[in-house]
């Protein structure tokens, strides 16, 4: 029977929680950007059944997750180095997606 590596499982769980936090921060930042441009994305999706906005929101989430997949291959040897690599990747991903959103949102 195989032994469970609790350190590896804990590290994976921490990165899963961090990834979900990055997606949540991205959604809040995107919603704030849209509200400044005069659009309430949640109201458009929930109240108006706007399929285009829902697909756009889904694509943003998928792009965020795909961008974070690059952080799975971490080059740091310590947990702190890996966390820094993840934070840098998350910053680049969210920065690029939000800059694109600000540029294309009409």
PDB file of N, CA and C in Angstrom:
ATOM      1  N   UNK A   1       0.838  -1.168   0.000  1.00  0.00           N
ATOM      2  CA  UNK A   1       0.000   0.000   0.000  1.00  0.00           C
ATOM      3  C   UNK A   1       0.890   1.240   0.000  1.00  0.00           C
ATOM      4  N   UNK A   2       0.452   2.270  -0.695  1.00  0.00           N
ATOM      5  CA  UNK A   2       1.226   3.497  -0.803  1.00  0.00           C
ATOM      6  C   UNK A   2       0.984   4.392   0.399  1.00  0.00           C
ATOM      7  N   UNK A   3       2.055   5.050   0.802  1.00  0.00           N
ATOM      8  CA  UNK A   3       1.932   6.001   1.896  1.00  0.00           C
ATOM      9  C   UNK A   3       1.527   7.358   1.347  1.00  0.00           C
ATOM     10  N   UNK A   4       0.771   8.086   2.131  1.00  0.00           N
ATOM     11  CA  UNK A   4       0.319   9.407   1.720  1.00  0.00           C
ATOM     12  C   UNK A   4       1.371  10.429   2.120  1.00  0.00           C
ATOM     13  N   UNK A   5       1.763  11.248   1.165  1.00  0.00           N
ATOM     14  CA  UNK A   5       2.720  12.316   1.430  1.00  0.00           C
ATOM     15  C   UNK A   5       1.919  13.560   1.830  1.00  0.00           C
ATOM     16  N   UNK A   6       1.772  13.773   3.129  1.00  0.00           N
ATOM     17  CA  UNK A   6       0.936  14.859   3.626  1.00  0.00           C
ATOM     18  C   UNK A   6       1.508  16.236   3.290  1.00  0.00           C
ATOM     19  N   UNK A   7       2.810  16.344   3.205  1.00  0.00           N
ATOM     20  CA  UNK A   7       3.417  17.629   2.843  1.00  0.00           C
ATOM     21  C   UNK A   7       3.034  18.009   1.411  1.00  0.00           C
ATOM     22  N   UNK A   8       3.121  17.045   0.503  1.00  0.00           N
ATOM     23  CA  UNK A   8       2.752  17.299  -0.887  1.00  0.00           C
ATOM     24  C   UNK A   8       1.253  17.591  -1.011  1.00  0.00           C
ATOM     25  N   UNK A   9       0.433  16.852  -0.285  1.00  0.00           N
ATOM     26  CA  UNK A   9      -1.018  17.079  -0.324  1.00  0.00           C
ATOM     27  C   UNK A   9      -1.367  18.451   0.247  1.00  0.00           C
ATOM     28  N   UNK A  10      -0.712  18.856   1.311  1.00  0.00           N
ATOM     29  CA  UNK A  10      -0.947  20.169   1.894  1.00  0.00           C
ATOM     30  C   UNK A  10      -0.526  21.290   0.965  1.00  0.00           C
ATOM     31  N   UNK A  11       0.605  21.100   0.295  1.00  0.00           N
ATOM     32  CA  UNK A  11       1.078  22.098  -0.663  1.00  0.00           C
ATOM     33  C   UNK A  11       0.107  22.223  -1.842  1.00  0.00           C
ATOM     34  N   UNK A  12      -0.385  21.094  -2.329  1.00  0.00           N
ATOM     35  CA  UNK A  12      -1.352  21.118  -3.428  1.00  0.00           C
ATOM     36  C   UNK A  12      -2.651  21.791  -3.002  1.00  0.00           C
ATOM     37  N   UNK A  13      -3.098  21.528  -1.793  1.00  0.00           N
ATOM     38  CA  UNK A  13      -4.317  22.161  -1.288  1.00  0.00           C
ATOM     39  C   UNK A  13      -4.129  23.668  -1.141  1.00  0.00           C
ATOM     40  N   UNK A  14      -2.955  24.086  -0.696  1.00  0.00           N
ATOM     41  CA  UNK A  14      -2.682  25.521  -0.554  1.00  0.00           C
ATOM     42  C   UNK A  14      -2.703  26.213  -1.909  1.00  0.00           C
ATOM     43  N   UNK A  15      -2.136  25.589  -2.930  1.00  0.00           N
ATOM     44  CA  UNK A  15      -2.143  26.190  -4.259  1.00  0.00           C
ATOM     45  C   UNK A  15      -3.536  26.174  -4.872  1.00  0.00           C
ATOM     46  N   UNK A  16      -4.349  25.179  -4.547  1.00  0.00           N
ATOM     47  CA  UNK A  16      -5.731  25.163  -5.010  1.00  0.00           C
ATOM     48  C   UNK A  16      -6.504  26.336  -4.406  1.00  0.00           C
ATOM     49  N   UNK A  17      -6.337  26.547  -3.104  1.00  0.00           N
ATOM     50  CA  UNK A  17      -7.012  27.667  -2.439  1.00  0.00           C
ATOM     51  C   UNK A  17      -6.509  28.991  -3.000  1.00  0.00           C
ATOM     52  N   UNK A  18      -5.216  29.095  -3.230  1.00  0.00           N
ATOM     53  CA  UNK A  18      -4.657  30.325  -3.799  1.00  0.00           C
ATOM     54  C   UNK A  18      -5.190  30.570  -5.205  1.00  0.00           C
ATOM     55  N   UNK A  19      -5.342  29.516  -5.991  1.00  0.00           N
ATOM     56  CA  UNK A  19      -5.885  29.659  -7.346  1.00  0.00           C
ATOM     57  C   UNK A  19      -7.328  30.134  -7.308  1.00  0.00           C
ATOM     58  N   UNK A  20      -8.117  29.585  -6.416  1.00  0.00           N
ATOM     59  CA  UNK A  20      -9.507  30.034  -6.281  1.00  0.00           C
ATOM     60  C   UNK A  20      -9.564  31.486  -5.821  1.00  0.00           C
ATOM     61  N   UNK A  21      -8.646  31.878  -4.958  1.00  0.00           N
ATOM     62  CA  UNK A  21      -8.592  33.271  -4.509  1.00  0.00           C
ATOM     63  C   UNK A  21      -8.235  34.202  -5.662  1.00  0.00           C
ATOM     64  N   UNK A  22      -7.329  33.779  -6.526  1.00  0.00           N
ATOM     65  CA  UNK A  22      -6.952  34.602  -7.686  1.00  0.00           C
ATOM     66  C   UNK A  22      -8.140  34.758  -8.623  1.00  0.00           C
ATOM     67  N   UNK A  23      -8.892  33.686  -8.852  1.00  0.00           N
ATOM     68  CA  UNK A  23     -10.081  33.773  -9.710  1.00  0.00           C
ATOM     69  C   UNK A  23     -11.108  34.710  -9.084  1.00  0.00           C
ATOM     70  N   UNK A  24     -11.293  34.637  -7.763  1.00  0.00           N
ATOM     71  CA  UNK A  24     -12.247  35.519  -7.086  1.00  0.00           C
ATOM     72  C   UNK A  24     -11.805  36.979  -7.174  1.00  0.00           C
ATOM     73  N   UNK A  25     -10.535  37.242  -6.968  1.00  0.00           N
ATOM     74  CA  UNK A  25     -10.018  38.611  -7.081  1.00  0.00           C
ATOM     75  C   UNK A  25     -10.180  39.115  -8.516  1.00  0.00           C
ATOM     76  N   UNK A  26      -9.926  38.243  -9.486  1.00  0.00           N
ATOM     77  CA  UNK A  26     -10.111  38.618 -10.886  1.00  0.00           C
ATOM     78  C   UNK A  26     -11.553  38.978 -11.191  1.00  0.00           C
ATOM     79  N   UNK A  27     -12.485  38.211 -10.648  1.00  0.00           N
ATOM     80  CA  UNK A  27     -13.903  38.524 -10.881  1.00  0.00           C
ATOM     81  C   UNK A  27     -14.274  39.855 -10.251  1.00  0.00           C
ATOM     82  N   UNK A  28     -13.839  40.091  -9.025  1.00  0.00           N
ATOM     83  CA  UNK A  28     -14.149  41.355  -8.364  1.00  0.00           C
ATOM     84  C   UNK A  28     -13.535  42.544  -9.115  1.00  0.00           C
ATOM     85  N   UNK A  29     -12.304  42.378  -9.584  1.00  0.00           N
ATOM     86  CA  UNK A  29     -11.655  43.456 -10.331  1.00  0.00           C
ATOM     87  C   UNK A  29     -12.365  43.695 -11.661  1.00  0.00           C
ATOM     88  N   UNK A  30     -12.756  42.624 -12.326  1.00  0.00           N
ATOM     89  CA  UNK A  30     -13.476  42.753 -13.603  1.00  0.00           C
ATOM     90  C   UNK A  30     -14.839  43.404 -13.393  1.00  0.00           C
ATOM     91  N   UNK A  31     -15.543  43.015 -12.337  1.00  0.00           N
ATOM     92  CA  UNK A  31     -16.833  43.640 -12.031  1.00  0.00           C
ATOM     93  C   UNK A  31     -16.666  45.128 -11.733  1.00  0.00           C
ATOM     94  N   UNK A  32     -15.631  45.478 -10.985  1.00  0.00           N
ATOM     95  CA  UNK A  32     -15.376  46.881 -10.684  1.00  0.00           C
ATOM     96  C   UNK A  32     -15.065  47.683 -11.938  1.00  0.00           C
ATOM     97  N   UNK A  33     -14.280  47.087 -12.829  1.00  0.00           N
ATOM     98  CA  UNK A  33     -13.963  47.742 -14.099  1.00  0.00           C
ATOM     99  C   UNK A  33     -15.214  47.952 -14.938  1.00  0.00           C
ATOM    100  N   UNK A  34     -16.066  46.948 -14.978  1.00  0.00           N
ATOM    101  CA  UNK A  34     -17.307  47.049 -15.762  1.00  0.00           C
ATOM    102  C   UNK A  34     -18.257  48.076 -15.166  1.00  0.00           C
ATOM    103  N   UNK A  35     -18.336  48.144 -13.850  1.00  0.00           N
ATOM    104  CA  UNK A  35     -19.222  49.119 -13.203  1.00  0.00           C
ATOM    105  C   UNK A  35     -18.741  50.538 -13.499  1.00  0.00           C
ATOM    106  N   UNK A  36     -17.419  50.738 -13.516  1.00  0.00           N
ATOM    107  CA  UNK A  36     -16.899  52.063 -13.869  1.00  0.00           C
ATOM    108  C   UNK A  36     -17.239  52.438 -15.311  1.00  0.00           C
ATOM    109  N   UNK A  37     -17.397  51.432 -16.167  1.00  0.00           N
ATOM    110  CA  UNK A  37     -17.768  51.689 -17.557  1.00  0.00           C
ATOM    111  C   UNK A  37     -19.284  51.735 -17.737  1.00  0.00           C
ATOM    112  N   UNK A  38     -20.056  51.564 -16.659  1.00  0.00           N
ATOM    113  CA  UNK A  38     -21.505  51.669 -16.728  1.00  0.00           C
ATOM    114  C   UNK A  38     -22.242  50.367 -16.978  1.00  0.00           C
ATOM    115  N   UNK A  39     -21.579  49.231 -16.757  1.00  0.00           N
ATOM    116  CA  UNK A  39     -22.220  47.923 -16.952  1.00  0.00           C
ATOM    117  C   UNK A  39     -22.189  47.142 -15.647  1.00  0.00           C
ATOM    118  N   UNK A  40     -23.324  46.571 -15.270  1.00  0.00           N
ATOM    119  CA  UNK A  40     -23.374  45.674 -14.116  1.00  0.00           C
ATOM    120  C   UNK A  40     -23.500  44.253 -14.665  1.00  0.00           C
ATOM    121  N   UNK A  41     -22.373  43.548 -14.708  1.00  0.00           N
ATOM    122  CA  UNK A  41     -22.348  42.233 -15.351  1.00  0.00           C
ATOM    123  C   UNK A  41     -23.276  41.242 -14.669  1.00  0.00           C
ATOM    124  N   UNK A  42     -23.311  41.262 -13.341  1.00  0.00           N
ATOM    125  CA  UNK A  42     -24.162  40.316 -12.620  1.00  0.00           C
ATOM    126  C   UNK A  42     -25.633  40.555 -12.935  1.00  0.00           C
ATOM    127  N   UNK A  43     -26.046  41.821 -13.015  1.00  0.00           N
ATOM    128  CA  UNK A  43     -27.448  42.131 -13.356  1.00  0.00           C
ATOM    129  C   UNK A  43     -27.751  41.730 -14.793  1.00  0.00           C
ATOM    130  N   UNK A  44     -26.796  41.935 -15.687  1.00  0.00           N
ATOM    131  CA  UNK A  44     -27.016  41.552 -17.080  1.00  0.00           C
ATOM    132  C   UNK A  44     -27.206  40.049 -17.218  1.00  0.00           C
ATOM    133  N   UNK A  45     -26.445  39.284 -16.430  1.00  0.00           N
ATOM    134  CA  UNK A  45     -26.541  37.821 -16.517  1.00  0.00           C
ATOM    135  C   UNK A  45     -27.794  37.325 -15.799  1.00  0.00           C
ATOM    136  N   UNK A  46     -28.000  37.770 -14.569  1.00  0.00           N
ATOM    137  CA  UNK A  46     -29.088  37.231 -13.752  1.00  0.00           C
ATOM    138  C   UNK A  46     -30.450  37.799 -14.114  1.00  0.00           C
ATOM    139  N   UNK A  47     -30.541  39.095 -14.289  1.00  0.00           N
ATOM    140  CA  UNK A  47     -31.846  39.721 -14.518  1.00  0.00           C
ATOM    141  C   UNK A  47     -32.266  39.722 -15.983  1.00  0.00           C
ATOM    142  N   UNK A  48     -31.307  39.981 -16.868  1.00  0.00           N
ATOM    143  CA  UNK A  48     -31.643  40.124 -18.286  1.00  0.00           C
ATOM    144  C   UNK A  48     -31.410  38.857 -19.097  1.00  0.00           C
ATOM    145  N   UNK A  49     -30.900  37.809 -18.476  1.00  0.00           N
ATOM    146  CA  UNK A  49     -30.582  36.550 -19.172  1.00  0.00           C
ATOM    147  C   UNK A  49     -29.733  36.797 -20.414  1.00  0.00           C
ATOM    148  N   UNK A  50     -28.716  37.633 -20.264  1.00  0.00           N
ATOM    149  CA  UNK A  50     -27.844  37.983 -21.378  1.00  0.00           C
ATOM    150  C   UNK A  50     -26.798  36.889 -21.554  1.00  0.00           C
ATOM    151  N   UNK A  51     -27.011  36.040 -22.547  1.00  0.00           N
ATOM    152  CA  UNK A  51     -26.134  34.894 -22.787  1.00  0.00           C
ATOM    153  C   UNK A  51     -24.738  35.337 -23.204  1.00  0.00           C
ATOM    154  N   UNK A  52     -24.647  36.400 -23.983  1.00  0.00           N
ATOM    155  CA  UNK A  52     -23.343  36.872 -24.451  1.00  0.00           C
ATOM    156  C   UNK A  52     -22.455  37.287 -23.281  1.00  0.00           C
ATOM    157  N   UNK A  53     -23.015  37.980 -22.306  1.00  0.00           N
ATOM    158  CA  UNK A  53     -22.238  38.399 -21.143  1.00  0.00           C
ATOM    159  C   UNK A  53     -21.850  37.176 -20.307  1.00  0.00           C
ATOM    160  N   UNK A  54     -22.730  36.200 -20.204  1.00  0.00           N
ATOM    161  CA  UNK A  54     -22.417  34.983 -19.454  1.00  0.00           C
ATOM    162  C   UNK A  54     -21.268  34.214 -20.111  1.00  0.00           C
ATOM    163  N   UNK A  55     -21.289  34.135 -21.437  1.00  0.00           N
ATOM    164  CA  UNK A  55     -20.202  33.449 -22.148  1.00  0.00           C
ATOM    165  C   UNK A  55     -18.900  34.236 -22.000  1.00  0.00           C
ATOM    166  N   UNK A  56     -19.007  35.552 -22.064  1.00  0.00           N
ATOM    167  CA  UNK A  56     -17.837  36.418 -21.881  1.00  0.00           C
ATOM    168  C   UNK A  56     -17.237  36.218 -20.490  1.00  0.00           C
ATOM    169  N   UNK A  57     -18.087  36.141 -19.490  1.00  0.00           N
ATOM    170  CA  UNK A  57     -17.630  35.917 -18.109  1.00  0.00           C
ATOM    171  C   UNK A  57     -16.976  34.537 -17.986  1.00  0.00           C
ATOM    172  N   UNK A  58     -17.582  33.540 -18.589  1.00  0.00           N
ATOM    173  CA  UNK A  58     -17.013  32.187 -18.547  1.00  0.00           C
ATOM    174  C   UNK A  58     -15.652  32.154 -19.222  1.00  0.00           C
ATOM    175  N   UNK A  59     -15.527  32.840 -20.349  1.00  0.00           N
ATOM    176  CA  UNK A  59     -14.251  32.882 -21.061  1.00  0.00           C
ATOM    177  C   UNK A  59     -13.172  33.553 -20.214  1.00  0.00           C
ATOM    178  N   UNK A  60     -13.555  34.583 -19.460  1.00  0.00           N
ATOM    179  CA  UNK A  60     -12.595  35.240 -18.567  1.00  0.00           C
ATOM    180  C   UNK A  60     -12.099  34.258 -17.505  1.00  0.00           C
ATOM    181  N   UNK A  61     -13.022  33.477 -16.922  1.00  0.00           N
ATOM    182  CA  UNK A  61     -12.626  32.488 -15.916  1.00  0.00           C
ATOM    183  C   UNK A  61     -11.726  31.415 -16.516  1.00  0.00           C
ATOM    184  N   UNK A  62     -12.078  30.927 -17.691  1.00  0.00           N
ATOM    185  CA  UNK A  62     -11.264  29.893 -18.347  1.00  0.00           C
ATOM    186  C   UNK A  62      -9.875  30.448 -18.664  1.00  0.00           C
ATOM    187  N   UNK A  63      -9.813  31.677 -19.162  1.00  0.00           N
ATOM    188  CA  UNK A  63      -8.519  32.288 -19.469  1.00  0.00           C
ATOM    189  C   UNK A  63      -7.679  32.452 -18.202  1.00  0.00           C
ATOM    190  N   UNK A  64      -8.319  32.799 -17.100  1.00  0.00           N
ATOM    191  CA  UNK A  64      -7.593  32.931 -15.838  1.00  0.00           C
ATOM    192  C   UNK A  64      -7.021  31.585 -15.404  1.00  0.00           C
ATOM    193  N   UNK A  65      -7.838  30.559 -15.479  1.00  0.00           N
ATOM    194  CA  UNK A  65      -7.380  29.225 -15.068  1.00  0.00           C
ATOM    195  C   UNK A  65      -6.281  28.719 -15.989  1.00  0.00           C
ATOM    196  N   UNK A  66      -6.444  28.890 -17.296  1.00  0.00           N
ATOM    197  CA  UNK A  66      -5.412  28.446 -18.241  1.00  0.00           C
ATOM    198  C   UNK A  66      -4.117  29.213 -18.004  1.00  0.00           C
ATOM    199  N   UNK A  67      -4.232  30.508 -17.725  1.00  0.00           N
ATOM    200  CA  UNK A  67      -3.039  31.290 -17.416  1.00  0.00           C
ATOM    201  C   UNK A  67      -2.349  30.813 -16.159  1.00  0.00           C
ATOM    202  N   UNK A  68      -3.116  30.395 -15.174  1.00  0.00           N
ATOM    203  CA  UNK A  68      -2.530  29.909 -13.924  1.00  0.00           C
ATOM    204  C   UNK A  68      -1.926  28.514 -14.067  1.00  0.00           C
ATOM    205  N   UNK A  69      -2.299  27.796 -15.112  1.00  0.00           N
ATOM    206  CA  UNK A  69      -1.714  26.470 -15.313  1.00  0.00           C
ATOM    207  C   UNK A  69      -0.208  26.547 -15.528  1.00  0.00           C
ATOM    208  N   UNK A  70       0.256  27.700 -16.014  1.00  0.00           N
ATOM    209  CA  UNK A  70       1.694  27.883 -16.153  1.00  0.00           C
ATOM    210  C   UNK A  70       2.406  27.869 -14.821  1.00  0.00           C
ATOM    211  N   UNK A  71       1.704  28.191 -13.762  1.00  0.00           N
ATOM    212  CA  UNK A  71       2.315  28.199 -12.426  1.00  0.00           C
ATOM    213  C   UNK A  71       2.396  26.811 -11.823  1.00  0.00           C
ATOM    214  N   UNK A  72       1.815  25.822 -12.493  1.00  0.00           N
ATOM    215  CA  UNK A  72       1.902  24.455 -11.960  1.00  0.00           C
ATOM    216  C   UNK A  72       3.334  23.951 -12.015  1.00  0.00           C
ATOM    217  N   UNK A  73       4.040  24.301 -13.075  1.00  0.00           N
ATOM    218  CA  UNK A  73       5.442  23.914 -13.189  1.00  0.00           C
ATOM    219  C   UNK A  73       6.257  24.986 -12.484  1.00  0.00           C
ATOM    220  N   UNK A  74       6.509  24.750 -11.222  1.00  0.00           N
ATOM    221  CA  UNK A  74       7.203  25.726 -10.390  1.00  0.00           C
ATOM    222  C   UNK A  74       8.678  25.370 -10.322  1.00  0.00           C
ATOM    223  N   UNK A  75       9.506  26.377 -10.488  1.00  0.00           N
ATOM    224  CA  UNK A  75      10.940  26.116 -10.493  1.00  0.00           C
ATOM    225  C   UNK A  75      11.584  26.300  -9.124  1.00  0.00           C
ATOM    226  N   UNK A  76      10.887  26.946  -8.206  1.00  0.00           N
ATOM    227  CA  UNK A  76      11.446  27.169  -6.878  1.00  0.00           C
ATOM    228  C   UNK A  76      11.573  25.875  -6.101  1.00  0.00           C
ATOM    229  N   UNK A  77      12.601  25.804  -5.274  1.00  0.00           N
ATOM    230  CA  UNK A  77      12.813  24.588  -4.504  1.00  0.00           C
ATOM    231  C   UNK A  77      12.117  24.624  -3.151  1.00  0.00           C
ATOM    232  N   UNK A  78      11.921  25.808  -2.608  1.00  0.00           N
ATOM    233  CA  UNK A  78      11.245  25.916  -1.318  1.00  0.00           C
ATOM    234  C   UNK A  78       9.802  26.352  -1.543  1.00  0.00           C
ATOM    235  N   UNK A  79       8.994  26.218  -0.515  1.00  0.00           N
ATOM    236  CA  UNK A  79       7.592  26.616  -0.596  1.00  0.00           C
ATOM    237  C   UNK A  79       7.492  28.120  -0.836  1.00  0.00           C
ATOM    238  N   UNK A  80       8.361  28.887  -0.213  1.00  0.00           N
ATOM    239  CA  UNK A  80       8.334  30.340  -0.382  1.00  0.00           C
ATOM    240  C   UNK A  80       8.666  30.714  -1.829  1.00  0.00           C
ATOM    241  N   UNK A  81       9.681  30.080  -2.411  1.00  0.00           N
ATOM    242  CA  UNK A  81      10.024  30.347  -3.815  1.00  0.00           C
ATOM    243  C   UNK A  81       8.874  29.983  -4.744  1.00  0.00           C
ATOM    244  N   UNK A  82       8.217  28.875  -4.469  1.00  0.00           N
ATOM    245  CA  UNK A  82       7.079  28.464  -5.290  1.00  0.00           C
ATOM    246  C   UNK A  82       5.909  29.431  -5.135  1.00  0.00           C
ATOM    247  N   UNK A  83       5.672  29.912  -3.924  1.00  0.00           N
ATOM    248  CA  UNK A  83       4.599  30.882  -3.694  1.00  0.00           C
ATOM    249  C   UNK A  83       4.891  32.198  -4.418  1.00  0.00           C
ATOM    250  N   UNK A  84       6.147  32.609  -4.433  1.00  0.00           N
ATOM    251  CA  UNK A  84       6.526  33.828  -5.163  1.00  0.00           C
ATOM    252  C   UNK A  84       6.319  33.627  -6.658  1.00  0.00           C
ATOM    253  N   UNK A  85       6.723  32.474  -7.190  1.00  0.00           N
ATOM    254  CA  UNK A  85       6.499  32.169  -8.610  1.00  0.00           C
ATOM    255  C   UNK A  85       5.012  32.207  -8.946  1.00  0.00           C
ATOM    256  N   UNK A  86       4.200  31.635  -8.082  1.00  0.00           N
ATOM    257  CA  UNK A  86       2.760  31.619  -8.308  1.00  0.00           C
ATOM    258  C   UNK A  86       2.190  33.030  -8.269  1.00  0.00           C
ATOM    259  N   UNK A  87       2.624  33.827  -7.302  1.00  0.00           N
ATOM    260  CA  UNK A  87       2.118  35.201  -7.177  1.00  0.00           C
ATOM    261  C   UNK A  87       2.506  36.046  -8.388  1.00  0.00           C
ATOM    262  N   UNK A  88       3.723  35.877  -8.880  1.00  0.00           N
ATOM    263  CA  UNK A  88       4.154  36.620 -10.069  1.00  0.00           C
ATOM    264  C   UNK A  88       3.330  36.202 -11.276  1.00  0.00           C
ATOM    265  N   UNK A  89       3.130  34.907 -11.449  1.00  0.00           N
ATOM    266  CA  UNK A  89       2.324  34.420 -12.570  1.00  0.00           C
ATOM    267  C   UNK A  89       0.898  34.935 -12.472  1.00  0.00           C
ATOM    268  N   UNK A  90       0.311  34.877 -11.288  1.00  0.00           N
ATOM    269  CA  UNK A  90      -1.061  35.355 -11.105  1.00  0.00           C
ATOM    270  C   UNK A  90      -1.168  36.843 -11.396  1.00  0.00           C
ATOM    271  N   UNK A  91      -0.180  37.616 -10.986  1.00  0.00           N
ATOM    272  CA  UNK A  91      -0.180  39.054 -11.259  1.00  0.00           C
ATOM    273  C   UNK A  91      -0.114  39.329 -12.751  1.00  0.00           C
ATOM    274  N   UNK A  92       0.760  38.627 -13.462  1.00  0.00           N
ATOM    275  CA  UNK A  92       0.854  38.794 -14.917  1.00  0.00           C
ATOM    276  C   UNK A  92      -0.448  38.407 -15.610  1.00  0.00           C
ATOM    277  N   UNK A  93      -1.013  37.276 -15.213  1.00  0.00           N
ATOM    278  CA  UNK A  93      -2.237  36.788 -15.855  1.00  0.00           C
ATOM    279  C   UNK A  93      -3.381  37.772 -15.635  1.00  0.00           C
ATOM    280  N   UNK A  94      -3.630  38.144 -14.387  1.00  0.00           N
ATOM    281  CA  UNK A  94      -4.725  39.076 -14.110  1.00  0.00           C
ATOM    282  C   UNK A  94      -4.465  40.445 -14.724  1.00  0.00           C
ATOM    283  N   UNK A  95      -3.228  40.892 -14.676  1.00  0.00           N
ATOM    284  CA  UNK A  95      -2.901  42.177 -15.286  1.00  0.00           C
ATOM    285  C   UNK A  95      -3.173  42.195 -16.777  1.00  0.00           C
ATOM    286  N   UNK A  96      -2.757  41.146 -17.468  1.00  0.00           N
ATOM    287  CA  UNK A  96      -2.978  41.076 -18.915  1.00  0.00           C
ATOM    288  C   UNK A  96      -4.465  40.956 -19.248  1.00  0.00           C
ATOM    289  N   UNK A  97      -5.182  40.122 -18.522  1.00  0.00           N
ATOM    290  CA  UNK A  97      -6.609  39.951 -18.801  1.00  0.00           C
ATOM    291  C   UNK A  97      -7.400  41.215 -18.506  1.00  0.00           C
ATOM    292  N   UNK A  98      -7.084  41.888 -17.412  1.00  0.00           N
ATOM    293  CA  UNK A  98      -7.815  43.109 -17.063  1.00  0.00           C
ATOM    294  C   UNK A  98      -7.442  44.265 -18.005  1.00  0.00           C
ATOM    295  N   UNK A  99      -6.195  44.313 -18.450  1.00  0.00           N
ATOM    296  CA  UNK A  99      -5.807  45.341 -19.426  1.00  0.00           C
ATOM    297  C   UNK A  99      -6.541  45.121 -20.740  1.00  0.00           C
ATOM    298  N   UNK A 100      -6.646  43.883 -21.155  1.00  0.00           N
ATOM    299  CA  UNK A 100      -7.401  43.559 -22.371  1.00  0.00           C
ATOM    300  C   UNK A 100      -8.873  43.900 -22.189  1.00  0.00           C
ATOM    301  N   UNK A 101      -9.401  43.610 -21.027  1.00  0.00           N
ATOM    302  CA  UNK A 101     -10.789  43.914 -20.730  1.00  0.00           C
ATOM    303  C   UNK A 101     -11.049  45.422 -20.766  1.00  0.00           C
ATOM    304  N   UNK A 102     -10.144  46.192 -20.187  1.00  0.00           N
ATOM    305  CA  UNK A 102     -10.300  47.652 -20.172  1.00  0.00           C
ATOM    306  C   UNK A 102     -10.212  48.218 -21.584  1.00  0.00           C
ATOM    307  N   UNK A 103      -9.390  47.605 -22.409  1.00  0.00           N
ATOM    308  CA  UNK A 103      -9.194  48.105 -23.773  1.00  0.00           C
ATOM    309  C   UNK A 103     -10.363  47.744 -24.679  1.00  0.00           C
ATOM    310  N   UNK A 104     -10.926  46.550 -24.484  1.00  0.00           N
ATOM    311  CA  UNK A 104     -11.982  46.085 -25.396  1.00  0.00           C
ATOM    312  C   UNK A 104     -13.394  46.347 -24.895  1.00  0.00           C
ATOM    313  N   UNK A 105     -13.571  46.658 -23.617  1.00  0.00           N
ATOM    314  CA  UNK A 105     -14.902  46.853 -23.058  1.00  0.00           C
ATOM    315  C   UNK A 105     -15.492  48.171 -23.570  1.00  0.00           C
ATOM    316  N   UNK A 106     -16.573  48.059 -24.270  1.00  0.00           N
ATOM    317  CA  UNK A 106     -17.237  49.252 -24.825  1.00  0.00           C
ATOM    318  C   UNK A 106     -18.607  49.406 -24.246  1.00  0.00           C
TER     319      UNK A 106
END
